[in-house]
Amino acid sequence: MPELILPGTADVLAAAARIAPHATVTPVLRSRELDALAGARLHFKAEHLQRGGAFKFRGACNAVWLLDEARAARGVVTHSSGNHGAALALAARSRGIPCHVVVPEGAVAAKLANIARHGATLWRCAPTQAAREAECARVQAESGAALVHPYADAAVIAGQGTATLELLQQAGTPLDVVVAPVGGGGLAAGTLLALRQVQPGCELVLAEPAGAADAARSLAAHARQVEFVPDTVCDGLRAALGVPNFALLDGAATVVTVDDAATVAAMRLLWQVLKQVVEPSSATVLAAILAQPQRFAGRNVGVVLSGGNVDLDVLPWAGA
Amino acid sequence: MPELILPGTADVLAAAARIAPHATVTPVLRSRELDALAGARLHFKAEHLQRGGAFKFRGACNAVWLLDEARAARGVVTHSSGNHGAALALAARSRGIPCHVVVPEGAVAAKLANIARHGATLWRCAPTQAAREAECARVQAESGAALVHPYADAAVIAGQGTATLELLQQAGTPLDVVVAPVGGGGLAAGTLLALRQVQPGCELVLAEPAGAADAARSLAAHARQVEFVPDTVCDGLRAALGVPNFALLDGAATVVTVDDAATVAAMRLLWQVLKQVVEPSSATVLAAILAQPQRFAGRNVGVVLSGGNVDLDVLPWAGA
């Protein structure tokens, strides 16, 4: 875990300028039918159309391009078998520097192939947090690569906030509330900073799976609650809220927890009606809105669709 | 079949103005990954994000709003259990007039429910072309409703062309070729008119399922070939090229036929990489491009994704 360096609102603006040559300005999608269902005006920020298929490229790209020449030349390293691993590989390739990704034995082969395809070197380790961190430390020591943590990192948080900067510009109307999913809290904390910068009166609501609801408990208790065993279909939201992420979000956001059945139903709606291939983590936001309609009724709601990397052979509603 | 009234390029411009208050300006999507795969710059016009989930709303809306007040008051009628039926229902509702849709016994219940949900009255008939036309004539005679044919109709053709008008404006670069799917030829003929109006040097390539390849044979023989039994997964492309559609397209477009296996593979790519839920008919265009890479290499290619109405419980690659 890095030292507690908290990014500020200006860091999100700087990140937007830094990643502009590399990241995609993703569209904002609307649906009359989903608006009618929710009783609200929903503005979907389509980060599943970001490079690498998730918002993660923004933070990884900001971290990679923040490094000075000498540090950058030694490359970057992270431990993630998911969207952050692929995003960091893509970001490193955009600067032409080495990328190392520590992945646990047993990770999904397709995801590992995706990371390797983007040019990263894979390092395998036992599937425990301790083994991941030890292997990551070893690669760091041997290569001199800079660690880019998936979420507990100031540059990563600032980069993730750029999605909401764009959303606020693109929506064409002031937003009353923005709903984003929360796992480790990179996107959540970055979204908060973007709102503070551009539209401080806009509320931040976080959607979290009931089977990994540490952020809900942490923000309620004003203390990080990290002892839990995640049990959710949302593979992108199983991490515990990071230290800087908690420090930024404490007292500044509320959490709506949703069970997996509601998430899968919302995911199916996003596929059927919005015609978008999004992953379960992305669907938590619509599930949260539909679970508390009175909270969002008649409001302009920003909705961050975080990613779209799914296995098309194993859809969560199959057989249901 | 209506008389042979051929729309002109000015009709497409008029249609664009006429439907502007009702239709969605759908986005144009890009993908670095699909560009690399095709060796071309692909500009995907996302008509699956149109109202009703398909380009069909454009033509239906143009036909509905072209009627004078007295005719409009008596409503509209068509025979289509697919995207055109739902589109005409939506278009009629946008003008507050009655809509009758003749549907064959045995049509997919979900599609019929969709048409009824948009406010149309359903009339059932035996599943033959003769029974459809007889029932349609009966409803016309009794109600005085105006027939809006799914594709062999000047107003419908002109309306479908508006998608390509938008695409040419949105692409940000002149297009060398536009690829659209062809069934009855409403979209194909409308696309041709739009190209003639805005960018006459742009080539038109039509993608057609090998199992319903009457357009390919008709354009090769310079005579309509209507004797065939369609056999394709592309439920939107089983109709024979209409009379006005053939008259416009003869000598003005070439056809690439693709087999269903290539279409299903392309559909899966559009879901996996572009993250878009499109139906098989839409995927024929990408299948055609990937089947003849030398034809499109290095070119700016407009690609019309025609619709996204699929049954999420029955995906064509399941079990493959």
XYZ file of C-alpha atoms in Angstrom:
640
model
C 0.000 0.000 0.000
C 1.501 3.376 -0.931
C 1.695 6.308 1.516
C -1.469 8.283 2.053
C -1.207 10.859 -0.717
C -4.627 12.253 -1.528
C -5.291 13.683 -4.975
C -7.171 16.971 -5.270
C -9.638 18.362 -7.737
C -6.896 20.040 -9.785
C -5.292 16.628 -10.273
C -8.370 15.466 -12.162
C -8.115 18.421 -14.555
C -4.408 17.727 -15.034
C -5.174 14.044 -15.654
C -7.749 14.947 -18.312
C -5.151 16.936 -20.234
C -2.513 14.216 -19.739
C -4.591 11.315 -21.029
C -6.405 13.216 -23.811
C -4.050 12.031 -26.586
C -4.587 8.389 -25.617
C -8.037 7.833 -24.081
C -11.365 7.697 -25.886
C -13.999 10.329 -25.163
C -16.781 7.820 -24.621
C -20.364 8.747 -25.548
C -23.236 9.447 -23.178
C -26.239 7.259 -24.046
C -29.916 7.903 -23.333
C -32.996 5.674 -23.431
C -36.607 6.889 -23.346
C -37.627 3.447 -22.193
C -35.224 3.255 -19.243
C -36.108 6.847 -18.301
C -39.761 5.836 -18.140
C -38.916 2.763 -16.089
C -36.827 4.739 -13.610
C -39.023 7.835 -13.551
C -35.834 9.883 -14.001
C -33.600 11.206 -16.767
C -30.644 8.819 -16.986
C -27.392 9.878 -18.661
C -25.266 6.751 -19.167
C -21.518 7.406 -19.422
C -20.382 4.516 -21.632
C -16.998 3.601 -20.149
C -17.388 0.053 -21.419
C -16.491 1.701 -24.746
C -13.212 2.988 -23.287
C -9.969 1.423 -24.540
C -9.563 -1.979 -22.890
C -13.319 -2.113 -22.318
C -13.397 -0.324 -18.947
C -12.790 3.033 -17.248
C -9.568 1.553 -15.830
C -7.538 2.810 -18.793
C -7.981 6.394 -17.585
C -6.261 5.884 -14.242
C -3.574 3.586 -15.614
C -2.816 6.023 -18.417
C -2.560 8.971 -16.023
C -0.188 7.028 -13.749
C 2.008 5.911 -16.655
C 2.343 9.380 -18.199
C 2.990 11.048 -14.800
C 6.276 9.173 -14.413
C 9.444 11.094 -15.234
C 11.556 9.752 -18.100
C 14.003 7.832 -15.913
C 11.302 6.110 -13.864
C 9.191 5.410 -16.892
C 12.083 3.687 -18.643
C 12.114 1.045 -15.896
C 8.474 0.254 -16.527
C 5.411 -0.334 -14.375
C 4.071 -3.271 -12.384
C 0.753 -4.217 -10.835
C -1.157 -7.210 -9.534
C -4.514 -7.628 -11.208
C -5.967 -10.347 -13.366
C -8.881 -8.134 -14.320
C -9.532 -4.871 -16.110
C -6.716 -2.935 -14.417
C -4.074 -5.399 -15.620
C -5.167 -5.035 -19.228
C -5.520 -1.264 -18.837
C -1.999 -0.865 -17.453
C -0.604 -2.994 -20.276
C -2.327 -0.769 -22.852
C -1.196 2.398 -21.065
C 2.415 1.208 -20.882
C 2.324 0.395 -24.580
C 1.051 3.908 -25.307
C 4.331 5.177 -23.801
C 6.482 2.339 -25.095
C 7.620 1.136 -21.658
C 7.682 -2.329 -20.067
C 4.702 -3.576 -18.074
C 4.704 -6.422 -15.553
C 1.470 -7.936 -14.275
C 1.408 -10.376 -11.358
C -1.492 -12.796 -11.769
C -2.710 -15.536 -9.447
C -2.721 -19.188 -10.504
C -6.265 -20.110 -11.525
C -7.154 -16.746 -13.082
C -9.394 -16.874 -16.148
C -7.263 -17.806 -19.175
C -9.098 -15.414 -21.502
C -8.332 -12.459 -19.249
C -4.654 -13.405 -19.014
C -4.447 -13.781 -22.776
C -5.957 -10.312 -23.086
C -3.306 -8.800 -20.802
C -0.513 -10.591 -22.652
C -1.954 -9.489 -26.002
C -1.480 -5.882 -24.944
C 2.224 -6.569 -24.482
C 2.630 -7.123 -20.733
C 4.862 -9.714 -19.094
C 2.873 -12.039 -16.841
C 4.232 -13.297 -13.512
C 2.309 -16.070 -11.819
C 1.898 -16.494 -8.078
C -0.237 -18.387 -5.570
C -3.812 -17.066 -5.337
C -3.438 -15.231 -2.010
C -3.098 -11.522 -1.277
C 0.231 -12.157 0.504
C 1.654 -14.080 -2.463
C 0.538 -11.361 -4.886
C 2.186 -8.609 -2.863
C 5.381 -10.629 -2.353
C 5.693 -11.391 -6.066
C 4.902 -7.793 -6.926
C 7.634 -6.601 -4.519
C 10.122 -9.056 -6.050
C 9.384 -7.848 -9.614
C 9.648 -4.247 -8.428
C 12.996 -4.883 -6.753
C 14.476 -6.704 -9.735
C 13.174 -4.429 -12.490
C 12.894 -1.080 -10.757
C 9.374 -0.833 -12.163
C 6.948 1.613 -10.548
C 3.953 0.090 -8.782
C 0.602 1.250 -10.130
C -1.964 0.033 -7.623
C -5.424 -0.696 -9.086
C -7.195 1.874 -6.878
C -5.223 2.973 -3.793
C -3.111 5.419 -5.817
C -3.488 9.191 -6.196
C -2.727 9.222 -9.929
C -5.127 6.359 -10.585
C -7.927 8.045 -8.611
C -7.392 11.349 -10.450
C -7.449 9.550 -13.799
C -10.692 7.734 -13.050
C -12.308 11.081 -12.233
C -11.906 12.239 -15.837
C -14.885 10.103 -16.906
C -17.185 12.251 -14.800
C -15.551 15.479 -16.018
C -16.588 14.424 -19.525
C -20.034 13.283 -18.407
C -20.786 16.669 -16.817
C -19.773 18.434 -20.036
C -21.644 16.037 -22.321
C -24.933 15.756 -20.433
C -26.200 19.084 -21.752
C -27.940 19.780 -18.448
C -26.716 20.023 -14.841
C -26.839 16.655 -13.112
C -28.529 16.323 -9.740
C -26.815 13.090 -8.789
C -24.156 10.740 -10.167
C -24.278 7.013 -9.463
C -21.071 4.958 -9.753
C -20.150 1.460 -8.622
C -17.739 1.030 -5.715
C -15.189 -1.735 -5.136
C -11.711 -0.545 -4.150
C -12.923 3.003 -4.646
C -10.730 4.349 -7.467
C -13.667 5.310 -9.648
C -15.770 6.403 -6.652
C -13.114 8.735 -5.228
C -12.212 10.125 -8.658
C -15.881 10.797 -9.382
C -16.156 12.712 -6.104
C -13.192 14.919 -7.022
C -14.638 15.637 -10.467
C -17.975 16.645 -8.962
C -16.248 18.927 -6.423
C -14.372 20.617 -9.235
C -17.243 21.163 -11.661
C -20.546 20.836 -9.848
C -20.155 20.674 -6.054
C -23.921 20.568 -5.478
C -24.256 17.271 -7.328
C -24.852 14.304 -5.028
C -22.690 11.149 -5.228
C -24.383 7.778 -4.722
C -22.323 4.580 -4.816
C -23.736 1.199 -5.819
C -22.219 -1.806 -4.079
C -22.984 -5.545 -4.183
C -24.574 -6.785 -0.948
C -22.034 -9.632 -1.032
C -19.077 -7.221 -0.760
C -20.639 -4.315 1.121
C -17.569 -3.108 3.000
C -17.890 0.446 1.619
C -21.437 0.736 2.970
C -20.269 -0.452 6.384
C -17.089 1.627 6.323
C -18.857 4.883 5.452
C -21.575 4.177 8.033
C -19.008 3.483 10.767
C -16.559 6.192 9.623
C -13.863 3.538 9.807
C -12.599 1.070 7.196
C -14.152 -2.381 7.541
C -11.869 -4.726 5.666
C -12.712 -8.110 7.195
C -15.074 -9.785 4.746
C -15.177 -12.593 2.209
C -16.661 -11.248 -1.015
C -19.513 -13.268 -2.501
C -20.888 -11.593 -5.605
C -21.193 -12.028 -9.362
C -19.570 -8.590 -9.728
C -15.979 -9.632 -10.291
C -14.839 -6.016 -10.528
C -16.199 -5.012 -7.119
C -14.768 -7.594 -4.731
C -11.889 -5.500 -3.357
C -12.028 -3.641 -0.053
C -12.178 0.155 -0.134
C -8.590 1.456 -0.203
C -7.082 3.783 2.403
C -6.942 7.002 0.339
C -10.267 6.079 -1.238
C -11.916 5.820 2.167
C -10.296 9.067 3.332
C -11.792 10.928 0.381
C -15.236 9.319 0.439
C -15.907 9.314 4.192
C -18.765 11.738 4.832
C -19.027 12.656 1.147
C -21.080 9.847 -0.434
C -23.841 7.423 0.396
C -23.995 3.770 -0.621
C -26.903 1.733 -1.947
C -26.318 -2.015 -1.688
C -27.922 -4.312 -4.243
C -28.155 -8.087 -4.284
C -26.889 -10.106 -7.237
C -30.383 -10.989 -8.487
C -31.225 -7.291 -8.871
C -27.869 -6.682 -10.552
C -28.378 -9.502 -13.059
C -31.904 -8.235 -13.851
C -30.526 -4.726 -14.414
C -27.711 -6.117 -16.565
C -30.261 -7.840 -18.748
C -32.202 -4.572 -19.106
C -29.039 -2.759 -20.170
C -28.425 -5.420 -22.825
C -32.049 -5.647 -23.983
C -33.070 -2.001 -23.954
C -29.852 0.053 -24.082
C -28.307 -2.611 -26.398
C -25.019 -2.393 -24.513
C -22.787 -5.291 -23.492
C -21.875 -4.351 -19.925
C -20.458 -6.489 -17.148
C -22.277 -7.181 -13.852
C -20.296 -4.498 -11.981
C -21.735 -1.872 -14.354
C -25.283 -3.040 -13.801
C -25.173 -2.385 -10.035
C -25.794 1.304 -10.757
C -29.076 0.716 -12.592
C -30.073 -1.845 -9.962
C -29.512 0.786 -7.254
C -31.638 3.350 -9.117
C -34.488 0.904 -9.652
C -34.298 -0.222 -5.999
C -34.877 3.302 -4.663
C -37.051 5.042 -7.258
C -38.256 7.778 -4.905
C -34.669 8.865 -4.396
C -34.097 9.547 -8.086
C -37.601 10.495 -9.248
C -37.641 13.378 -11.729
C -33.922 14.039 -11.377
C -31.119 14.233 -13.904
C -28.976 11.242 -13.008
C -25.470 10.515 -14.275
C -24.862 6.769 -14.460
C -21.344 5.435 -14.927
C -21.289 2.175 -16.905
C -17.882 1.004 -15.772
C -16.967 -1.854 -18.088
C -18.045 -4.434 -20.626
C -15.645 -7.351 -20.345
C -17.770 -10.470 -20.083
C -17.590 -14.069 -21.191
C -20.275 -14.330 -23.875
C -20.483 -18.073 -23.348
C -21.489 -17.769 -19.701
C -24.284 -15.237 -19.275
C -25.508 -14.836 -15.691
C -29.193 -15.187 -16.628
C -28.681 -18.490 -18.467
C -30.893 -21.159 -16.994
C -32.622 -18.622 -14.738
C -47.845 -3.916 -53.766
C -48.148 -0.147 -54.329
C -47.655 1.446 -57.775
C -44.082 2.040 -58.858
C -43.380 5.470 -57.391
C -39.657 5.995 -57.005
C -38.368 8.407 -54.378
C -35.579 10.836 -55.299
C -32.660 12.290 -53.452
C -34.652 15.363 -52.396
C -37.142 13.060 -50.689
C -34.424 11.900 -48.329
C -33.641 15.476 -47.322
C -37.347 16.160 -46.805
C -37.655 12.983 -44.746
C -34.765 14.063 -42.516
C -36.546 17.327 -41.705
C -39.863 15.530 -41.242
C -38.646 12.909 -38.764
C -36.184 15.133 -36.874
C -38.615 15.894 -33.998
C -39.213 12.175 -33.409
C -36.211 10.083 -34.405
C -32.944 9.677 -32.482
C -29.705 10.904 -34.036
C -27.826 7.693 -33.370
C -24.089 7.808 -32.677
C -21.283 6.631 -34.949
C -19.021 4.203 -33.096
C -15.386 3.395 -33.779
C -13.076 0.584 -32.625
C -9.303 0.549 -32.938
C -9.414 -3.213 -32.575
C -11.948 -3.833 -35.355
C -10.134 -1.347 -37.587
C -6.957 -3.364 -37.102
C -8.770 -6.602 -37.830
C -10.337 -5.258 -41.027
C -7.342 -3.230 -42.172
C -9.750 -0.348 -42.772
C -11.317 2.569 -40.899
C -14.812 1.453 -39.927
C -17.507 3.997 -39.008
C -20.412 2.104 -37.424
C -23.773 3.887 -37.677
C -25.564 2.594 -34.578
C -29.155 2.191 -35.787
C -29.760 -0.500 -33.188
C -29.907 2.513 -30.849
C -32.737 4.031 -32.895
C -36.221 4.101 -31.317
C -37.707 0.620 -31.499
C -34.194 -0.842 -31.739
C -33.829 -0.633 -35.538
C -33.537 1.801 -38.476
C -37.139 0.893 -39.380
C -38.514 3.753 -37.273
C -37.116 6.267 -39.774
C -39.121 5.031 -42.751
C -42.258 4.358 -40.730
C -42.101 7.807 -39.165
C -41.633 9.491 -42.543
C -44.604 7.620 -43.995
C -46.830 8.442 -41.021
C -46.033 12.163 -41.015
C -46.378 12.456 -44.809
C -50.103 11.658 -44.619
C -52.503 14.590 -44.806
C -54.705 15.152 -41.753
C -57.751 13.334 -43.133
C -55.820 10.232 -44.184
C -53.796 10.198 -41.000
C -56.944 10.241 -38.875
C -57.945 6.892 -40.357
C -54.667 5.357 -39.233
C -52.049 3.100 -40.805
C -51.781 -0.626 -41.392
C -48.985 -3.044 -42.248
C -48.158 -6.718 -42.152
C -44.935 -7.403 -40.273
C -44.219 -9.373 -37.127
C -40.727 -7.923 -36.949
C -39.025 -4.576 -36.562
C -41.257 -2.729 -39.053
C -44.426 -3.607 -37.128
C -43.025 -2.188 -33.885
C -41.616 0.839 -35.728
C -44.950 1.676 -37.366
C -46.713 1.354 -34.014
C -44.241 3.792 -32.439
C -44.511 6.181 -35.391
C -48.315 6.140 -35.291
C -48.207 6.867 -31.580
C -45.924 9.840 -32.243
C -48.805 11.309 -34.317
C -51.590 9.992 -32.107
C -53.245 7.913 -34.848
C -54.423 4.278 -34.918
C -52.082 1.540 -36.094
C -53.090 -1.925 -37.274
C -50.547 -4.712 -37.653
C -51.393 -7.991 -39.351
C -49.317 -10.799 -37.857
C -49.131 -14.446 -38.832
C -50.099 -17.206 -36.402
C -46.939 -18.654 -34.897
C -45.005 -15.380 -34.764
C -42.681 -14.920 -31.776
C -44.773 -13.937 -28.758
C -42.167 -11.469 -27.462
C -42.197 -9.567 -30.759
C -46.001 -9.399 -30.809
C -46.049 -8.177 -27.220
C -43.573 -5.476 -28.227
C -45.818 -4.290 -31.083
C -48.886 -4.287 -28.824
C -46.956 -2.433 -26.099
C -46.416 0.431 -28.537
C -50.174 0.759 -28.906
C -50.970 -1.105 -32.135
C -53.988 -3.350 -32.724
C -52.912 -6.854 -33.750
C -54.819 -8.861 -36.386
C -53.902 -12.518 -36.711
C -53.906 -14.478 -39.940
C -52.595 -17.731 -41.381
C -48.833 -17.746 -41.930
C -48.851 -17.359 -45.712
C -48.140 -14.335 -47.877
C -51.629 -14.588 -49.442
C -53.359 -14.654 -46.053
C -51.314 -11.668 -44.856
C -52.211 -9.600 -47.883
C -55.887 -10.588 -47.732
C -56.170 -9.711 -44.052
C -54.304 -6.465 -44.649
C -56.712 -5.559 -47.471
C -59.673 -6.371 -45.244
C -58.395 -4.129 -42.413
C -57.649 -1.386 -44.950
C -61.169 -1.611 -46.420
C -62.878 -1.580 -43.046
C -60.803 1.110 -41.338
C -59.663 3.239 -44.234
C -56.133 2.965 -42.861
C -53.217 3.736 -45.188
C -50.931 0.834 -46.033
C -47.302 1.383 -45.066
C -45.388 -1.430 -46.720
C -42.201 -2.510 -44.881
C -39.905 -1.678 -47.825
C -41.667 -1.334 -51.233
C -42.806 2.195 -50.463
C -41.325 5.523 -51.574
C -41.791 7.240 -48.213
C -40.309 4.298 -46.334
C -37.282 4.174 -48.646
C -36.677 7.921 -48.297
C -36.942 7.668 -44.512
C -34.418 4.837 -44.288
C -31.948 6.957 -46.261
C -31.757 9.495 -43.450
C -29.481 7.169 -41.448
C -26.787 7.541 -44.100
C -27.326 11.313 -44.365
C -26.415 11.479 -40.677
C -23.539 9.024 -41.044
C -21.934 11.111 -43.798
C -22.171 14.219 -41.621
C -20.940 12.494 -38.466
C -18.009 10.507 -39.868
C -15.735 13.547 -39.899
C -14.084 12.342 -43.098
C -15.416 11.491 -46.572
C -16.397 7.842 -46.811
C -15.093 5.713 -49.687
C -17.754 3.041 -49.359
C -20.876 2.339 -47.321
C -21.910 -1.223 -46.489
C -25.551 -1.945 -45.592
C -27.537 -5.163 -45.287
C -30.155 -5.976 -47.931
C -33.447 -7.849 -47.512
C -36.466 -6.179 -49.094
C -34.233 -3.248 -49.974
C -35.755 -0.333 -48.075
C -32.523 0.494 -46.281
C -30.404 -0.356 -49.334
C -32.340 1.910 -51.717
C -32.559 4.727 -49.180
C -28.822 4.521 -48.568
C -28.219 4.796 -52.306
C -30.326 7.975 -52.516
C -28.509 9.527 -49.564
C -25.123 8.812 -51.165
C -26.269 10.287 -54.492
C -27.379 13.438 -52.702
C -24.326 14.030 -50.523
C -21.401 12.042 -51.859
C -22.050 10.525 -55.273
C -18.533 9.098 -55.540
C -19.057 6.854 -52.532
C -19.516 3.184 -53.411
C -22.495 1.167 -52.107
C -21.913 -2.462 -51.131
C -24.800 -4.597 -49.892
C -24.377 -7.545 -47.543
C -26.822 -10.403 -48.035
C -27.182 -13.844 -46.416
C -26.251 -16.665 -48.796
C -29.493 -18.354 -47.731
C -31.630 -15.490 -49.110
C -29.414 -14.176 -51.893
C -32.096 -12.965 -54.280
C -30.676 -9.424 -54.409
C -27.300 -10.744 -55.555
C -28.962 -12.797 -58.290
C -31.398 -10.017 -59.231
C -28.709 -7.363 -59.631
C -26.480 -9.803 -61.553
C -29.319 -10.711 -63.938
C -30.777 -7.189 -64.096
C -34.168 -8.774 -63.363
C -35.925 -9.532 -60.078
C -35.472 -13.142 -58.946
C -38.203 -13.779 -56.430
C -38.484 -17.562 -56.430
C -36.569 -18.757 -53.391
C -37.106 -20.221 -49.939
C -35.095 -18.205 -47.425
C -32.852 -20.201 -45.108
C -30.841 -17.923 -42.834
C -30.428 -16.918 -39.194
C -30.951 -13.289 -40.330
C -34.666 -12.939 -39.614
C -34.671 -9.342 -40.896
C -33.307 -10.224 -44.338
C -35.583 -12.992 -45.594
C -37.808 -10.856 -47.849
C -37.351 -10.582 -51.610
C -36.083 -7.297 -53.036
C -39.120 -5.083 -53.690
C -40.056 -3.651 -57.089
C -39.111 0.015 -56.480
C -36.105 -1.146 -54.479
C -34.841 -3.218 -57.401
C -35.515 -0.365 -59.834
C -33.326 1.991 -57.804
C -30.526 -0.464 -57.002
C -30.124 -2.157 -60.405
C -26.736 -1.126 -61.774
C -25.973 1.041 -58.746
C -24.724 -1.371 -56.083
C -22.851 -4.633 -55.694
C -23.725 -7.444 -53.320
C -21.446 -9.560 -51.125
C -23.115 -12.741 -49.894
C -22.103 -14.215 -46.555
C -22.988 -17.534 -44.987
C -24.595 -17.727 -41.575
C -21.454 -19.054 -39.867
C -19.533 -15.925 -40.901
C -22.443 -13.736 -39.822
C -22.613 -15.353 -36.387
C -18.846 -14.982 -35.946
C -19.088 -11.300 -36.915
C -22.034 -10.825 -34.554
C -19.985 -12.226 -31.728
C -17.138 -9.820 -32.570
C -19.541 -6.865 -32.501
C -20.754 -7.937 -29.056
C -17.285 -8.750 -27.676
C -15.240 -5.898 -29.095
C -17.687 -3.101 -29.982
C -19.805 -4.070 -26.897
C -22.999 -3.645 -28.913
C -26.044 -5.919 -28.838
C -26.863 -6.243 -32.536
C -29.017 -8.799 -34.314
C -27.703 -11.234 -36.949
C -28.926 -9.054 -39.857
C -26.633 -6.261 -38.628
C -23.635 -8.536 -38.464
C -23.768 -9.427 -42.173
C -22.044 -6.125 -42.930
C -18.989 -6.868 -40.828
C -18.957 -10.431 -42.154
C -18.894 -9.043 -45.716
C -15.997 -6.707 -44.912
C -13.959 -9.463 -43.280
C -14.722 -11.828 -46.183
C -13.227 -9.467 -48.788
C -10.473 -7.584 -46.944
C -8.672 -6.494 -50.116
C -11.800 -4.689 -51.252
C -11.905 -2.459 -48.169
C -8.195 -2.214 -47.254
C -7.154 1.251 -46.122
C -10.524 2.782 -46.942
C -12.987 4.792 -44.878
C -15.957 2.466 -44.625
C -19.419 3.375 -43.382
C -21.106 0.375 -41.762
C -24.820 0.442 -41.026
C -25.695 -1.592 -37.924
C -29.364 -2.048 -38.697
C -30.922 -3.350 -35.499
C -30.496 -4.904 -32.078
C -33.658 -6.850 -31.334
C -32.569 -10.290 -30.206
C -33.726 -12.927 -27.786
C -31.069 -12.880 -25.060
C -32.007 -16.414 -24.052
C -31.179 -17.895 -27.452
C -27.800 -16.681 -28.682
C -26.736 -18.115 -32.026
C -23.281 -19.134 -30.817
C -24.626 -21.134 -27.874
C -23.431 -24.725 -28.040
C -21.173 -23.927 -31.003
